[in-house]
Coordinates of C-alpha atoms (C1' of nucleotides) in Angstrom, one line a residue:
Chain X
X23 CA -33.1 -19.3 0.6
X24 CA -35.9 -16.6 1.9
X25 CA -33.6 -14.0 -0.5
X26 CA -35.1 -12.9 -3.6
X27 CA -32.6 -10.3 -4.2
X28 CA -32.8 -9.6 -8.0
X29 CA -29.5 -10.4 -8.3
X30 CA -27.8 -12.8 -5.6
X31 CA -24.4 -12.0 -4.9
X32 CA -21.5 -13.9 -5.6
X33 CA -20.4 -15.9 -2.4
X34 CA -16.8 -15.4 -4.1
X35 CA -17.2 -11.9 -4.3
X36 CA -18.8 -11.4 -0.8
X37 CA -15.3 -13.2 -0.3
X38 CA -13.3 -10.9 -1.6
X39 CA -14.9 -7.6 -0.1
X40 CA -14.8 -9.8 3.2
X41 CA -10.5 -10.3 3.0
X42 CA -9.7 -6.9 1.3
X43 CA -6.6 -5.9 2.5
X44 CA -3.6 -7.1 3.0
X45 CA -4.0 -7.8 6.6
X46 CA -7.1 -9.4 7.6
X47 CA -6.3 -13.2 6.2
X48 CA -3.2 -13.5 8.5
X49 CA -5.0 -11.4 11.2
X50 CA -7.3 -14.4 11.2
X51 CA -4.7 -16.5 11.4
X52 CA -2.8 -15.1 13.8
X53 CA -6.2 -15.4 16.5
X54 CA -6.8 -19.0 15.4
X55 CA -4.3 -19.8 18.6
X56 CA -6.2 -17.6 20.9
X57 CA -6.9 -14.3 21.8
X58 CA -4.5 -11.5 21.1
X59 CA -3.9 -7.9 22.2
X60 CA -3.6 -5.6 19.4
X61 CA 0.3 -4.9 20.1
X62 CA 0.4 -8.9 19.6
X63 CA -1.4 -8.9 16.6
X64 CA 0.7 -6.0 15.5
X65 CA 3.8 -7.6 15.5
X66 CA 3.3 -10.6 14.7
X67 CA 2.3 -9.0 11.5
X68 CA 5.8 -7.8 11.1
X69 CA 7.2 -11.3 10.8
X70 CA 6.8 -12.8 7.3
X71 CA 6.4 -9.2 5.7
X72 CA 9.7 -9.1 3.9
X73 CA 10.4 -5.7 2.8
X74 CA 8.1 -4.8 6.4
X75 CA 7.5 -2.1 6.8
X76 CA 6.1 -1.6 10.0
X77 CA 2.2 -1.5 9.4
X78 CA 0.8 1.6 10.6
X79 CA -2.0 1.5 13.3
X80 CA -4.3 3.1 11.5
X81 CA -4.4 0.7 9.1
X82 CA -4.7 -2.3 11.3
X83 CA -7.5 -0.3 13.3
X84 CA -9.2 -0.3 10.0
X85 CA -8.5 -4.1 9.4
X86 CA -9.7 -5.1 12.7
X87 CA -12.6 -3.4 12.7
X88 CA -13.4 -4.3 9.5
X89 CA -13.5 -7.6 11.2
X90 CA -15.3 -6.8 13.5
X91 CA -17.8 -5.9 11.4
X92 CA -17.8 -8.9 9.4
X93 CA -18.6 -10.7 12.3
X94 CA -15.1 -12.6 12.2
X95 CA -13.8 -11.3 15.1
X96 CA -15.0 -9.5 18.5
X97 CA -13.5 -6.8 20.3
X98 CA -13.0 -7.4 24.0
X99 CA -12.2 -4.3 25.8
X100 CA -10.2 -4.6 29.4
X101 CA -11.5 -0.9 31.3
X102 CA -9.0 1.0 31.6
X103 CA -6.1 2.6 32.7
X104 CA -3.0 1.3 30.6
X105 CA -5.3 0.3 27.3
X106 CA -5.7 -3.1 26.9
X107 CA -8.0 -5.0 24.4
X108 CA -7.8 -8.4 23.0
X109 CA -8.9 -9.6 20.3
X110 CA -10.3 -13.1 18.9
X111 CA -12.2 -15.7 16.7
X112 CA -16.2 -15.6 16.6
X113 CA -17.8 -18.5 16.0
X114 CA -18.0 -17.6 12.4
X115 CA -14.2 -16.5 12.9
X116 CA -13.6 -19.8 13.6
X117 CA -15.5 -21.8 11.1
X118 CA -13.2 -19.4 8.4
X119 CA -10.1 -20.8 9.9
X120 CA -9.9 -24.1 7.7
X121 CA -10.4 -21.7 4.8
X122 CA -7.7 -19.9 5.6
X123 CA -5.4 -22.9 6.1
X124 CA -6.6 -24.7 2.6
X125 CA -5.8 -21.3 1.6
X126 CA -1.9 -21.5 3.0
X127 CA -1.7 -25.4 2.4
X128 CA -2.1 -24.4 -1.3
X129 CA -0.2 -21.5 -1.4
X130 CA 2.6 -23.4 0.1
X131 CA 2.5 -26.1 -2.4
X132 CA 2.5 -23.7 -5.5
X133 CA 3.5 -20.8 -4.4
X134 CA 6.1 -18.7 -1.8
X135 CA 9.2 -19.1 -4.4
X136 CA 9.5 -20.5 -7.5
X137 CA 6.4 -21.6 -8.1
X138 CA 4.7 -18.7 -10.8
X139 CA 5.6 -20.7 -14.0
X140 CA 6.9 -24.2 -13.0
X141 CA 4.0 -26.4 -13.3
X142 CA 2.4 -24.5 -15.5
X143 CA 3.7 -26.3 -18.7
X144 CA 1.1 -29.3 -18.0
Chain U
X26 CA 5.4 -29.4 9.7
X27 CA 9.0 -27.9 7.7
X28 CA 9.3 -24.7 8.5
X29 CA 12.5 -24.1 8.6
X30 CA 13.0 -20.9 6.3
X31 CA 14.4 -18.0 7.0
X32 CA 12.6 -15.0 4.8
X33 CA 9.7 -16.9 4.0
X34 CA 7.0 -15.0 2.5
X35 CA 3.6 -15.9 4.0
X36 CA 1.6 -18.0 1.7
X37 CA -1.6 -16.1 2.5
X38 CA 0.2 -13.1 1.5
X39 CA 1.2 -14.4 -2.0
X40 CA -2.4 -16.0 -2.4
X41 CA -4.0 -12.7 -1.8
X42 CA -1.8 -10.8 -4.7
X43 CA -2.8 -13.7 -7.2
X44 CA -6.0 -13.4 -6.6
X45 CA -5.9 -9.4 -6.3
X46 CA -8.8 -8.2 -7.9
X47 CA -12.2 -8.3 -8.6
X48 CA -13.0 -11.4 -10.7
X49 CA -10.1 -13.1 -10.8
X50 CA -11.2 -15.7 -8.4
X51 CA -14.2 -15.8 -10.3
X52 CA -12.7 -16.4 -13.7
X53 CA -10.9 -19.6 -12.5
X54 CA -14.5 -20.9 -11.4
X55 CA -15.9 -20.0 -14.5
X56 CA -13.0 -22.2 -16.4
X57 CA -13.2 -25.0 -13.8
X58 CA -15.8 -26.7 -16.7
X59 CA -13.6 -26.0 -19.2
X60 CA -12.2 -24.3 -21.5
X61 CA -13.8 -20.9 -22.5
X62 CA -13.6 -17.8 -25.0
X63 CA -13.1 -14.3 -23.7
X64 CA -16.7 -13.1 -24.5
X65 CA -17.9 -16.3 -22.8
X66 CA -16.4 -15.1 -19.7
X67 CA -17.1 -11.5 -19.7
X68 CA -20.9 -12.2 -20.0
X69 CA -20.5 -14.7 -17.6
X70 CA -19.0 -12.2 -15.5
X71 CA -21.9 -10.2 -15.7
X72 CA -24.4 -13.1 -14.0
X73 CA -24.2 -12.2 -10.5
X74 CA -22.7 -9.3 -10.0
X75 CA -25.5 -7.1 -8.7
X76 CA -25.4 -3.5 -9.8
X77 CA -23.0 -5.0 -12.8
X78 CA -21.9 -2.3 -14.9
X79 CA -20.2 -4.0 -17.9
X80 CA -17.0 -5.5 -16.8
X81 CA -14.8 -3.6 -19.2
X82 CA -12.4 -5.0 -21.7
X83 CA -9.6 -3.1 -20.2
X84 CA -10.3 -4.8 -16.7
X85 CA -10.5 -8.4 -17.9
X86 CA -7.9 -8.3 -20.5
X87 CA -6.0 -7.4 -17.4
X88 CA -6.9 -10.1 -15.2
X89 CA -6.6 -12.9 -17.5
X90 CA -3.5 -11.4 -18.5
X91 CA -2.5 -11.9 -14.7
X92 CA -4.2 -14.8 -14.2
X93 CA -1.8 -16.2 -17.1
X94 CA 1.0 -14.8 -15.5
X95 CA 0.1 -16.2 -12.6
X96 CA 0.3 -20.0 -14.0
X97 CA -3.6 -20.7 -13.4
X98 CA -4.6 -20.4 -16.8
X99 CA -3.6 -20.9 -20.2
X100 CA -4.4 -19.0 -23.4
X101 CA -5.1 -20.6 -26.9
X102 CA -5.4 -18.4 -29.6
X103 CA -6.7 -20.4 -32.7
X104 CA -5.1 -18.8 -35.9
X105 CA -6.9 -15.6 -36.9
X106 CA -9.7 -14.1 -38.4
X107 CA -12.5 -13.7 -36.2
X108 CA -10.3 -13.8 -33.2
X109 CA -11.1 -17.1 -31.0
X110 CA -9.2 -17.0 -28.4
X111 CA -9.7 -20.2 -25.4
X112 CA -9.0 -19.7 -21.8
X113 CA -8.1 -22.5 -19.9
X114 CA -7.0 -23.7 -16.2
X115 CA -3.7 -25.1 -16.0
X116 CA -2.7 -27.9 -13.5
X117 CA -1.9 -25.6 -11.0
X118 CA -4.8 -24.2 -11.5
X119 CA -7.1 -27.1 -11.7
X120 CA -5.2 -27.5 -8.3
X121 CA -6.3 -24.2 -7.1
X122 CA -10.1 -25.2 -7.6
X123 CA -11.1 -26.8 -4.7
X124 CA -9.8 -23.8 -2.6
X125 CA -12.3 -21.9 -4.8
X126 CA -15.0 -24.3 -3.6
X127 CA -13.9 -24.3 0.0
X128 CA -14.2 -20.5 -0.2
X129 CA -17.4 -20.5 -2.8
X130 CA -18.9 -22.9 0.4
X131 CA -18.0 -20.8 3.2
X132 CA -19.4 -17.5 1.5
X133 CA -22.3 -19.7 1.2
X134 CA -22.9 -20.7 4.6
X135 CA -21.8 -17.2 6.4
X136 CA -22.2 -14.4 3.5
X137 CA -24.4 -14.0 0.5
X138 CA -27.3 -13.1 2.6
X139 CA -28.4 -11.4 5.3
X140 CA -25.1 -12.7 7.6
X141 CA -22.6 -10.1 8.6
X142 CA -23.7 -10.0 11.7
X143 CA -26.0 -12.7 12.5
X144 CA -24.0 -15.3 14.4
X145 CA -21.2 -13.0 15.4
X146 CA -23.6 -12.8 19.0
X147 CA -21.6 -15.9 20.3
Chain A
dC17 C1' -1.0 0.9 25.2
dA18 C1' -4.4 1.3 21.8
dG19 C1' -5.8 3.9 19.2
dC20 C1' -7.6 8.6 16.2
dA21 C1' -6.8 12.9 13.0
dT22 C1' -4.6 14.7 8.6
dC23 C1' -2.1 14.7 4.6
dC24 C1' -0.4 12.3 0.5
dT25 C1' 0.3 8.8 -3.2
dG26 C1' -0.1 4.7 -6.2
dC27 C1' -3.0 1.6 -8.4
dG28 C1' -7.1 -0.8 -9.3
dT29 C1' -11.3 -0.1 -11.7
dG30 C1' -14.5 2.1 -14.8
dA31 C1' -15.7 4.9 -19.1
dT32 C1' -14.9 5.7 -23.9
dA33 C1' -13.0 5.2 -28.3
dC34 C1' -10.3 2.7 -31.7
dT35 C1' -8.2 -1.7 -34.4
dG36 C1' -6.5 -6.2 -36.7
Chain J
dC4 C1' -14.3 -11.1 -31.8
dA5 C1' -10.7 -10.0 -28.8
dG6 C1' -8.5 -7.0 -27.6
dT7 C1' -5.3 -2.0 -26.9
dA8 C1' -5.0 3.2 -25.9
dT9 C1' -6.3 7.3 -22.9
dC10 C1' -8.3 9.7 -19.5
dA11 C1' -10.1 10.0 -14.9
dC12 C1' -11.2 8.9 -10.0
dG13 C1' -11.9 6.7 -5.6
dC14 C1' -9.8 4.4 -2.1
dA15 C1' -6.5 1.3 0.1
dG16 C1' -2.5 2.0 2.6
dG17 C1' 1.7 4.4 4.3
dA18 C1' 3.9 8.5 7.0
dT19 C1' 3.5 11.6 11.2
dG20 C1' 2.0 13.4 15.1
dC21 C1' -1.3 13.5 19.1
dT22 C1' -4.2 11.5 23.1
dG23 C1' -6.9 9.2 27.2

DNA sequence: CAGCATCCTGCGTGATACTG
DNA sequence: CAGTATCACGCAGGATGCTG
């Protein structure tokens, strides 16, 4: 604990700012299998996005390098000469994953349809 | 493993709505103790948050009104004059706690201080 | 293929003032 | 005390078009 920040930040909040966006939980997700090029990643966003429309790539450039940055992912550029980069887990990457699936073990327990108001009468 | 439905929508996906904005998450922590007033939470709000301008009314009205909305908490409003008004977590939201924690523990471990980049080296 | 450059829009969040 | 009402603004996020 060498921090003696006046104020410590909120791990919850560091949270948040970490996954803002509506892409980089199931981005995470989508790598826990393995590396992924960033058409893979791309559309396998597509699937599960009801309305869908098809997210654009500046966005998901933005998402994955937001990523990047947060240390959860890494970048691995193939030279050149037709494009190819992958994408997948860092360590840290990894050690998020089980957060991410208590996250959709819950979610699919209480919520994806009815859910909202159901059990909420206790 | 049933998976079996056709326009599913992704659970990490409806998590990430619920828990859209800035304190929600942390207002379902807050209540995991028990029951609290509204000026109980806003000035427990304000503990942590680093720069912390006062969380307005507006703003947390808002997410509690979600939050209600949601199922994961439950409002008591004892008669009248002075207002007391208790916030409580619902079963589903009691459920929803130790995902809090399992998140609150990560951001632990990985963010809150200098991480970011630290172990993304690999 | 894997992006970047520009423009545009809705909404989440904050500031401020008022009320039962 | 526990909110509601208005105004204002930054930014996430989508649409299009271009490139190495």
């Amino acid at each position: 604990m060498a921090k003696a920040n006046p104020a410590r930040i909120c791990p919850v909040a560091a949270f948040q700012k970490m996954i803002s966006g509506k892409y980089k939980l199931r981005i995470v997700w989508d790598l826990k299998d393995g590396p992924r090029r960033y058409g893979e990643i791309r559309s396998g966003l597509l699937r599960g996005t009801e309305g869908s429309a098809e997210i654009t790539p500046r966005v998901l450039s933005r998402e994955l390098k937001a990523l990047t940055q947060s240390g959860l992912i890494d970048r691995k550029d193939f030279g050149e000469v037709p494009p190819k980069v992958e994408y997948r887990l860092t360590r840290k990457g990894k050690s998020f994953v089980p957060v991410v699936a208590a996250i959709r073990d819950w979610g699919d327990r209480h919520l994806t349809e009815t859910a909202t108001l159901v059990d909420a009468a206790e």
